[in-house]
PDB file of C-alpha atoms in Angstrom:
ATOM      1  CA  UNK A1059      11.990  54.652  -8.104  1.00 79.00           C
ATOM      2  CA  UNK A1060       8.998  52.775  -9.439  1.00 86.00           C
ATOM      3  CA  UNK A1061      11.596  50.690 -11.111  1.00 95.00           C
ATOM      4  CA  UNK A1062       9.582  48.437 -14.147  1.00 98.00           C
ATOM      5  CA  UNK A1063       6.292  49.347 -14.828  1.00 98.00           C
ATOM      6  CA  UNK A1064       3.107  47.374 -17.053  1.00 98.00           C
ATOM      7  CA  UNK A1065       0.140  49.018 -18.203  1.00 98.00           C
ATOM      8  CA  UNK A1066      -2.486  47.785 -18.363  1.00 97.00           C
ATOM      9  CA  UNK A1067      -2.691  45.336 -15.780  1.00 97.00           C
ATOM     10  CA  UNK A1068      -5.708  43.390 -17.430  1.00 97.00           C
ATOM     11  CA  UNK A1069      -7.052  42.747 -20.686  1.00 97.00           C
ATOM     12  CA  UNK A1070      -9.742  40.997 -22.941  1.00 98.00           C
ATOM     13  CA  UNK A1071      -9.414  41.110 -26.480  1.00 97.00           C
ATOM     14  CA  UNK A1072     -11.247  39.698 -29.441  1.00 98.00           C
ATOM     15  CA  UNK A1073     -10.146  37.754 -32.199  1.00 98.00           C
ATOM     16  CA  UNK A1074      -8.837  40.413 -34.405  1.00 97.00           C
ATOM     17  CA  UNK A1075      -8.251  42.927 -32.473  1.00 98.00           C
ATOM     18  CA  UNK A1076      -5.035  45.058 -31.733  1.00 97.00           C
ATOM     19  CA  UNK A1077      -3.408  46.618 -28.986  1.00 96.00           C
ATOM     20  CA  UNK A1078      -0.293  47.895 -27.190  1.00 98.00           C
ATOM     21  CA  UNK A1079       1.466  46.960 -24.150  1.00 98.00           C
ATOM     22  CA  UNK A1080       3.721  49.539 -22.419  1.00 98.00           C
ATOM     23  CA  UNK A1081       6.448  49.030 -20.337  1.00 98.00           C
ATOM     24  CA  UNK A1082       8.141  51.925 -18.653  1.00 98.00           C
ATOM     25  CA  UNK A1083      11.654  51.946 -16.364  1.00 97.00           C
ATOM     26  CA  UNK A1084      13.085  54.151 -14.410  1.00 96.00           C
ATOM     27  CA  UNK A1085      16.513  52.715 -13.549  1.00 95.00           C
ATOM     28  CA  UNK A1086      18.347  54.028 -16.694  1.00 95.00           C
ATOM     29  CA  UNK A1087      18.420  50.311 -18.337  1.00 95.00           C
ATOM     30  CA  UNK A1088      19.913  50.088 -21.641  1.00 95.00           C
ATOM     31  CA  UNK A1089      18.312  46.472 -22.209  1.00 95.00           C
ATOM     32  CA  UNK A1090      14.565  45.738 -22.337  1.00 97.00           C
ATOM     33  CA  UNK A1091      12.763  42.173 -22.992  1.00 97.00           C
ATOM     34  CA  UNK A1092       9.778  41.248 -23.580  1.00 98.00           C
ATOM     35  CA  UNK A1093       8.374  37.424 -22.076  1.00 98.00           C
ATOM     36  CA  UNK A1094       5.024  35.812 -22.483  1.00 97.00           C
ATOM     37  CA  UNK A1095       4.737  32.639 -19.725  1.00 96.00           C
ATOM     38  CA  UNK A1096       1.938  30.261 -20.043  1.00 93.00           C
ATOM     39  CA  UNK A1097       1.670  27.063 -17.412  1.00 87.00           C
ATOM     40  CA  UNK A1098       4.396  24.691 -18.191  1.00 83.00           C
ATOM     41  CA  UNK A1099       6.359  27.042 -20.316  1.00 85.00           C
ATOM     42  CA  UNK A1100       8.317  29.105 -18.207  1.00 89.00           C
ATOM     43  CA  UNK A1101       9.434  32.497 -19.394  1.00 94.00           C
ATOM     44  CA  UNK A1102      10.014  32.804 -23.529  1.00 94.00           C
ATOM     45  CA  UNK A1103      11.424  35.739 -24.741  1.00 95.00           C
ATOM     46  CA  UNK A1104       9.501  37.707 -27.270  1.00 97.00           C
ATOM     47  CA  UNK A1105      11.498  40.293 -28.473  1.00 97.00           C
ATOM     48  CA  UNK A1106      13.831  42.227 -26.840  1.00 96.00           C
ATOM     49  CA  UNK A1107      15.985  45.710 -27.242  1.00 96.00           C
ATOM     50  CA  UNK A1108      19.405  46.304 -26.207  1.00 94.00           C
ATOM     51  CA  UNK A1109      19.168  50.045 -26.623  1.00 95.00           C
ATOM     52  CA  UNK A1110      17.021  52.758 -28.109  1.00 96.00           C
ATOM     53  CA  UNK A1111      15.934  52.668 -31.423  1.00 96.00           C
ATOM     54  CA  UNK A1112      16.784  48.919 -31.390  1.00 96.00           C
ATOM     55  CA  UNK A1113      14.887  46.102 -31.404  1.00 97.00           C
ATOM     56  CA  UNK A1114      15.773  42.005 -31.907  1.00 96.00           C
ATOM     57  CA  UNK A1115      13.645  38.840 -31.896  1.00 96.00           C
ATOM     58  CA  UNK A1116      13.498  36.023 -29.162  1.00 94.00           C
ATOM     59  CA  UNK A1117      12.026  32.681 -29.529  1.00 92.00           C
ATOM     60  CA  UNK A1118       8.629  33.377 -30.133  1.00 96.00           C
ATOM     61  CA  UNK A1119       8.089  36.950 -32.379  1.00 98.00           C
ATOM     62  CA  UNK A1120       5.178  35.648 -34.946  1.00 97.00           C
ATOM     63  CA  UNK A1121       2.343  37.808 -34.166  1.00 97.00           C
ATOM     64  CA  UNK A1122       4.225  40.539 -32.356  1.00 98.00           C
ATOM     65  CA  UNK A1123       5.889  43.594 -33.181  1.00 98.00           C
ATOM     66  CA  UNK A1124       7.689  46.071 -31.049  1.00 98.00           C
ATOM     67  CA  UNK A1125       9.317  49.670 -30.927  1.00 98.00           C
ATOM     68  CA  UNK A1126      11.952  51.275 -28.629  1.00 97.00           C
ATOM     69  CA  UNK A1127      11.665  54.845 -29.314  1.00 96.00           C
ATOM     70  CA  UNK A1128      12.546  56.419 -25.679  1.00 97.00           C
ATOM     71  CA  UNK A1129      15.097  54.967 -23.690  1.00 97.00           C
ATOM     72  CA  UNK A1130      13.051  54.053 -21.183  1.00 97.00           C
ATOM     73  CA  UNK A1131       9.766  52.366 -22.807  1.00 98.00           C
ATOM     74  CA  UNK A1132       9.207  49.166 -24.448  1.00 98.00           C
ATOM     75  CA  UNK A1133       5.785  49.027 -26.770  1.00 98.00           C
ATOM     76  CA  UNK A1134       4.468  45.340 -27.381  1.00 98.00           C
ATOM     77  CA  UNK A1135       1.719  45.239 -30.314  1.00 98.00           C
ATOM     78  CA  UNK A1136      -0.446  42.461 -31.043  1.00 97.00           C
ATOM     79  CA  UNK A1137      -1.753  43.617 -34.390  1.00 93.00           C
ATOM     80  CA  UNK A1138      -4.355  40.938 -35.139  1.00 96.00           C
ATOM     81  CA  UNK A1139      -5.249  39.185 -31.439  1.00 97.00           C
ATOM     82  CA  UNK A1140      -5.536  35.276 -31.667  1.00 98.00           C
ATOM     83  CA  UNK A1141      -6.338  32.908 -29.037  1.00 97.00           C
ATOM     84  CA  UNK A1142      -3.037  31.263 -28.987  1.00 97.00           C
ATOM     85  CA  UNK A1143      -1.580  34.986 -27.844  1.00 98.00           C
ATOM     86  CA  UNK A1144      -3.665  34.349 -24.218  1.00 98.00           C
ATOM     87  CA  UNK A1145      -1.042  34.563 -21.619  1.00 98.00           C
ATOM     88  CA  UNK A1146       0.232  36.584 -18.677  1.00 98.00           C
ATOM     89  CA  UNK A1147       2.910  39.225 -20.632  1.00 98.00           C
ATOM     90  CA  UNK A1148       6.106  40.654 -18.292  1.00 98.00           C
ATOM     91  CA  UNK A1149       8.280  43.349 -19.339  1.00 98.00           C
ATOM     92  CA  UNK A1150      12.078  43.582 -17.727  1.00 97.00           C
ATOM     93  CA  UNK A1151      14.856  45.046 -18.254  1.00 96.00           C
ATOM     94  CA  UNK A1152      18.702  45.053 -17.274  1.00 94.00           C
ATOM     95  CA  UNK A1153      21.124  47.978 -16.990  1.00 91.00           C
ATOM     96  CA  UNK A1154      23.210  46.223 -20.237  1.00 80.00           C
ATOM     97  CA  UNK A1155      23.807  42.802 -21.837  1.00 76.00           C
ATOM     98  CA  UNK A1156      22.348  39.077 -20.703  1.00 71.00           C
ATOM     99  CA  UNK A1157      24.735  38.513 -17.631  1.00 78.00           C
ATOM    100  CA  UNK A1158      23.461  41.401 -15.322  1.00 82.00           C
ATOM    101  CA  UNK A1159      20.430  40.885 -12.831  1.00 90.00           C
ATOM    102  CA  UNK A1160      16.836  41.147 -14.854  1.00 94.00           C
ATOM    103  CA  UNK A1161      14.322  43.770 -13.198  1.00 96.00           C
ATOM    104  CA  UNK A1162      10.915  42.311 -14.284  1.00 98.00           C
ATOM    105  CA  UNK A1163       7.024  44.326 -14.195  1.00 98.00           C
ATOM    106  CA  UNK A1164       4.277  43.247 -12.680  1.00 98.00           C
ATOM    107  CA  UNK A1165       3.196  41.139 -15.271  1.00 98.00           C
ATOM    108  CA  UNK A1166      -0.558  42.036 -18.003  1.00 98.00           C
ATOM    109  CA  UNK A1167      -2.443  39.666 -18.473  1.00 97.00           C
ATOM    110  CA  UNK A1168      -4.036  39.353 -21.575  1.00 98.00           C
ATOM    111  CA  UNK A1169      -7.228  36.964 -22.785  1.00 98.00           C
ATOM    112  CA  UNK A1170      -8.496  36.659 -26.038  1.00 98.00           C
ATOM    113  CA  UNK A1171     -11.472  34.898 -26.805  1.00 97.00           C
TER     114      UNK A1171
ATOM    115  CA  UNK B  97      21.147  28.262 -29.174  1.00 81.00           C
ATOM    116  CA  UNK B  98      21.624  27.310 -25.095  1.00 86.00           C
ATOM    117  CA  UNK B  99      19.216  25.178 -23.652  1.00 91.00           C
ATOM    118  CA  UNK B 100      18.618  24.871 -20.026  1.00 94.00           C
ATOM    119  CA  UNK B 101      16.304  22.373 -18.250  1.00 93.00           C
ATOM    120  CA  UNK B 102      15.072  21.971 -14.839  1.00 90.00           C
ATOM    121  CA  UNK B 103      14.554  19.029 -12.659  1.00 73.00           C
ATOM    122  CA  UNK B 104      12.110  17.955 -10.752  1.00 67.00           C
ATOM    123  CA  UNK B 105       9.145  20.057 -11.723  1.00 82.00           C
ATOM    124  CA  UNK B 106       7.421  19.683  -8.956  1.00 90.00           C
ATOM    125  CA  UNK B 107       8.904  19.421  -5.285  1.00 94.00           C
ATOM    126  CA  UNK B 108       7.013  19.070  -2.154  1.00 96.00           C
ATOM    127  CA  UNK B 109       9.668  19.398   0.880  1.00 97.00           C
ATOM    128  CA  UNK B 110       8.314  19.250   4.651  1.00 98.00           C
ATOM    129  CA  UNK B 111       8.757  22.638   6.497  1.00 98.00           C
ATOM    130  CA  UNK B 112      12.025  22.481   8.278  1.00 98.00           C
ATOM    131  CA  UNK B 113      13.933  20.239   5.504  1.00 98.00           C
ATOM    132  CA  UNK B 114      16.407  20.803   2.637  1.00 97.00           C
ATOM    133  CA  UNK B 115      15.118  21.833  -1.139  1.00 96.00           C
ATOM    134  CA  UNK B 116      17.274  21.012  -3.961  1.00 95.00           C
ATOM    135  CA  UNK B 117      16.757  22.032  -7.115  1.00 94.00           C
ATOM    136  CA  UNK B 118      19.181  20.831 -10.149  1.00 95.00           C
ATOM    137  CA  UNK B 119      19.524  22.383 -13.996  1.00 96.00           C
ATOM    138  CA  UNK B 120      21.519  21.596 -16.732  1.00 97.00           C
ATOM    139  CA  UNK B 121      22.675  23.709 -19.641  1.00 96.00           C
ATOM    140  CA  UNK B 122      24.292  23.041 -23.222  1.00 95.00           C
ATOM    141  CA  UNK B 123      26.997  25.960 -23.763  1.00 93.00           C
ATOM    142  CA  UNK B 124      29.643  25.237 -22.778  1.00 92.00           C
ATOM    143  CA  UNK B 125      30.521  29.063 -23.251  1.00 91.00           C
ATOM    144  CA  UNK B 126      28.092  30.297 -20.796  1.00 93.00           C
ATOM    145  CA  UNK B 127      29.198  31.543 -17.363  1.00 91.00           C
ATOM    146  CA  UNK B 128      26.314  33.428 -15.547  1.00 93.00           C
ATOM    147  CA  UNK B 129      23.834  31.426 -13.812  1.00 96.00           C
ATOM    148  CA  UNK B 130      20.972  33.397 -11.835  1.00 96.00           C
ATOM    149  CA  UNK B 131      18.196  31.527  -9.991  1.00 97.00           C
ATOM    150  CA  UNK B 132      14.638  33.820  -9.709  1.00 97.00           C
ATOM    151  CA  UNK B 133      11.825  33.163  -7.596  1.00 98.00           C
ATOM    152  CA  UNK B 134       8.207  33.789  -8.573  1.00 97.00           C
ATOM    153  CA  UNK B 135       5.615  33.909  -6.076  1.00 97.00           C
ATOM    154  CA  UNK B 136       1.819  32.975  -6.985  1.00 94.00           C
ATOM    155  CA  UNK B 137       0.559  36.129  -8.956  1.00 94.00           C
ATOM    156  CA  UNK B 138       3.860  37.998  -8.603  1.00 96.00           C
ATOM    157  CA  UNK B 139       6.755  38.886 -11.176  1.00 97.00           C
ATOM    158  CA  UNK B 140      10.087  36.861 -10.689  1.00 97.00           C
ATOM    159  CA  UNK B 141      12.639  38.326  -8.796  1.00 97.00           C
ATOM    160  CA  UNK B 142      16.623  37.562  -8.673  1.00 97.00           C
ATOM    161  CA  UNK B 143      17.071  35.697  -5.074  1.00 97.00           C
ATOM    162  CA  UNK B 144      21.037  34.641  -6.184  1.00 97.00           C
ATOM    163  CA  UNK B 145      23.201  34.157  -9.081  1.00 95.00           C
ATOM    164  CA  UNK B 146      26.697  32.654  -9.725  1.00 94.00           C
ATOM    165  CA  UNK B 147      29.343  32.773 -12.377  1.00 91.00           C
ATOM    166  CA  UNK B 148      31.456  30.530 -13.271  1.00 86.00           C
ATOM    167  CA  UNK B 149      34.700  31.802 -11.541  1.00 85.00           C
ATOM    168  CA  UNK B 150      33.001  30.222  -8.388  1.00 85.00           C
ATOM    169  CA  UNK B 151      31.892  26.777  -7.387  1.00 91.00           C
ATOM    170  CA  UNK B 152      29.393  27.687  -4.770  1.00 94.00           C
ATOM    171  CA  UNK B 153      27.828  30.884  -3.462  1.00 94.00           C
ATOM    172  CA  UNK B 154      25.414  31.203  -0.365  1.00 96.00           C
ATOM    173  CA  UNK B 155      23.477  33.649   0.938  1.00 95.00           C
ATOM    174  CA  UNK B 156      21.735  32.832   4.231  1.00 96.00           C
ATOM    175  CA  UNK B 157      19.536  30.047   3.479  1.00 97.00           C
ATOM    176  CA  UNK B 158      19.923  29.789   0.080  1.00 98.00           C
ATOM    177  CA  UNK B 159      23.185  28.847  -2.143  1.00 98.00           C
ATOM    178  CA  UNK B 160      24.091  27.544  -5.438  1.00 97.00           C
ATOM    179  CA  UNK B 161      26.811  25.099  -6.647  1.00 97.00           C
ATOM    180  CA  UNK B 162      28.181  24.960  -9.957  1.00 96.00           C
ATOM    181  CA  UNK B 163      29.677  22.076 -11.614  1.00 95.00           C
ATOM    182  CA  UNK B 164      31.072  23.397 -14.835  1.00 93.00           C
ATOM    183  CA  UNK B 165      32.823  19.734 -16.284  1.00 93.00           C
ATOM    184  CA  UNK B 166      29.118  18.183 -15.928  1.00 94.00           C
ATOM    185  CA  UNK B 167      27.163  21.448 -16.813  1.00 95.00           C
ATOM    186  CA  UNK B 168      24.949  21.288 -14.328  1.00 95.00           C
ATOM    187  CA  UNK B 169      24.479  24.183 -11.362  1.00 96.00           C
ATOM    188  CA  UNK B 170      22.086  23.739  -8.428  1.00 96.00           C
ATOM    189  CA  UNK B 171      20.175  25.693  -6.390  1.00 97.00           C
ATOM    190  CA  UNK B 172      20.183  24.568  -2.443  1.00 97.00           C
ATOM    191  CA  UNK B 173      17.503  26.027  -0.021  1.00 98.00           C
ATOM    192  CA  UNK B 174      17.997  24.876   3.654  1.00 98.00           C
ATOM    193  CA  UNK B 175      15.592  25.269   7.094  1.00 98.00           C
ATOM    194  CA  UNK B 176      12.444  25.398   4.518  1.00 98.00           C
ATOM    195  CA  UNK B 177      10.054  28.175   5.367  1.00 97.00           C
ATOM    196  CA  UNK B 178       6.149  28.312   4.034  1.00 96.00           C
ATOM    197  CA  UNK B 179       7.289  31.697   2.491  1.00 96.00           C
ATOM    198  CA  UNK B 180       9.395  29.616   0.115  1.00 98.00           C
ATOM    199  CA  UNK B 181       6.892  28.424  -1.901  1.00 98.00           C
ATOM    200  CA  UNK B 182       6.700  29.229  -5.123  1.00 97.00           C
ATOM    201  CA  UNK B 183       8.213  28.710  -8.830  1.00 96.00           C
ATOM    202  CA  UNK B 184      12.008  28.755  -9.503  1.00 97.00           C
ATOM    203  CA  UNK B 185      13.584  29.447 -12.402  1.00 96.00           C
ATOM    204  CA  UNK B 186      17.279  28.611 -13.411  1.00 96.00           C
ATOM    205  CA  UNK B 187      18.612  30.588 -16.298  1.00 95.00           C
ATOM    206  CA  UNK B 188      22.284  30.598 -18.304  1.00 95.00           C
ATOM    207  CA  UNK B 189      23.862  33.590 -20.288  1.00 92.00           C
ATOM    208  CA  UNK B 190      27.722  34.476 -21.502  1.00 87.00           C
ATOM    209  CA  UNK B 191      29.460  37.340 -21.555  1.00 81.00           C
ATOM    210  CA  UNK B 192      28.405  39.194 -25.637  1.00 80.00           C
ATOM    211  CA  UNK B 193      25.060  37.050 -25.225  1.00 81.00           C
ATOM    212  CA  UNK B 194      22.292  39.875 -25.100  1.00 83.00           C
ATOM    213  CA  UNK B 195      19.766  37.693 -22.931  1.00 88.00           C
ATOM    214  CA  UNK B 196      19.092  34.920 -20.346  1.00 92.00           C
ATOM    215  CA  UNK B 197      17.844  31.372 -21.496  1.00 92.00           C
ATOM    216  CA  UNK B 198      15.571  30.224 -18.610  1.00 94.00           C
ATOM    217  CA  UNK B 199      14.077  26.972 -17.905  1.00 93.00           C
ATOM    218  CA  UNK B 200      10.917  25.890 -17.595  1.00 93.00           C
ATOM    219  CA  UNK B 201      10.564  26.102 -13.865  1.00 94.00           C
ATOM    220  CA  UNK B 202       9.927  23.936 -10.391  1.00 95.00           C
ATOM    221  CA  UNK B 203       7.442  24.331  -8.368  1.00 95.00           C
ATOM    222  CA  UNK B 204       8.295  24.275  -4.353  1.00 96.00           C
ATOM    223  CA  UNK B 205       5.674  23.257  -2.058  1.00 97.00           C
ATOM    224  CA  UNK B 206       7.107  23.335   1.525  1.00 97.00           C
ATOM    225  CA  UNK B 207       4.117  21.758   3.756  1.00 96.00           C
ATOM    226  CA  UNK B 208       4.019  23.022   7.152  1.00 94.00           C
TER     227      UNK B 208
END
């Protein structure tokens, strides 16, 4: 089991550009979130999914869409990169609702100058 | 919305001695309480979680306490090892709630 995976690891973006984070698991999960952490934040939730074909906003969703097509992947987009989106990204997921045990990836993390 | 905060936010702990590590929530309703651990660089990972049908739970060195009348659950690391430092993060969730709401995180340096 590779359990949660990230790709890509690393990024660098311009202002204004757009790309797409992955996140793949193997475990079967129905639920999958996605976090940005900066220093002194903690962990806020982007969006998250709580099935396939679903998709729900956290606490912080301007500037980000997202898609659940598969069962087992997450897509992040950042349509139009800005500065403020810098951060260190994590994917997790949990086999169903908010009171089971979170399996998180490795983490991407994204700079955009 | 729940709202959970973390105190201190920095702790520096001599090898060998007790860490304790206290958070406080707002819903009343909520009645999971994990604790993850996040190692320089790494991803957080679940090290123990309690719900509210229990007042304490301990595994090995580490245990957590629950106080439900205050709203405030702890997270108690004894015999302090270097390979505890690192960022903690308390987070609350209730049964029908589709995610965690973490805090903001301590920091745990043990100095050997």
């Amino acid at each position: 089991n590779a359990g949660v995976t990230q790709t890509p690891k690393f990024r660098v973006l311009k202002t204004g550009q757009s790309m797409t984070l992955l996140c793949a698991q193997d475990m079967n999960h129905e639920y999958m979130y996605w976090y940005r952490q900066d220093p002194g934040m903690g962990l806020r939730l982007i969006h998250y999914s709580v099935g396939e074909g679903t998709t729900a906003k956290g606490e912080v969703p301007d500037g980000y869409n997202v898609s659940r097509l598969k069962k087992q992947n997450f897509l992040l987009g950042l349509e139009s990169a800005a500065p403020s989106q810098t951060s260190v990204y994590f994917c997790a997921s949990s086999l169903v609702s908010g009171t089971n045990e979170q399996y998180f990836g490795p983490g991407t993390r994204l700079t955009v100058t | 919305g729940e709202n959970v905060e973390q105190h201190p936010s920095t702790l520096s702990v001599q090898e060998g001695d007790s860490a304790v590590i206290k958070c406080t929530y707002s819903d009343s309703a909520s009645n999971y309480f994990p604790w993850y651990k996040q190692e320089l660089g790494k991803r957080p990972q679940l090290i123990i979680d309690i719900r509210s049908n229990v007042g304490e739970k301990k595994d090995q060195r580490i245990a957590v306490t629950l106080n439900k009348t205050a709203k405030h659950f702890s997270l108690h690391i004894t015999e302090t090892q270097p390979e505890d430092s690192a960022v903690y993060f308390c987070a609350a969730s209730s049964y029908g709630n589709n995610r965690l709401a973490f805090g903001k995180g301590n920091q745990v340096v043990v100095i050997p």
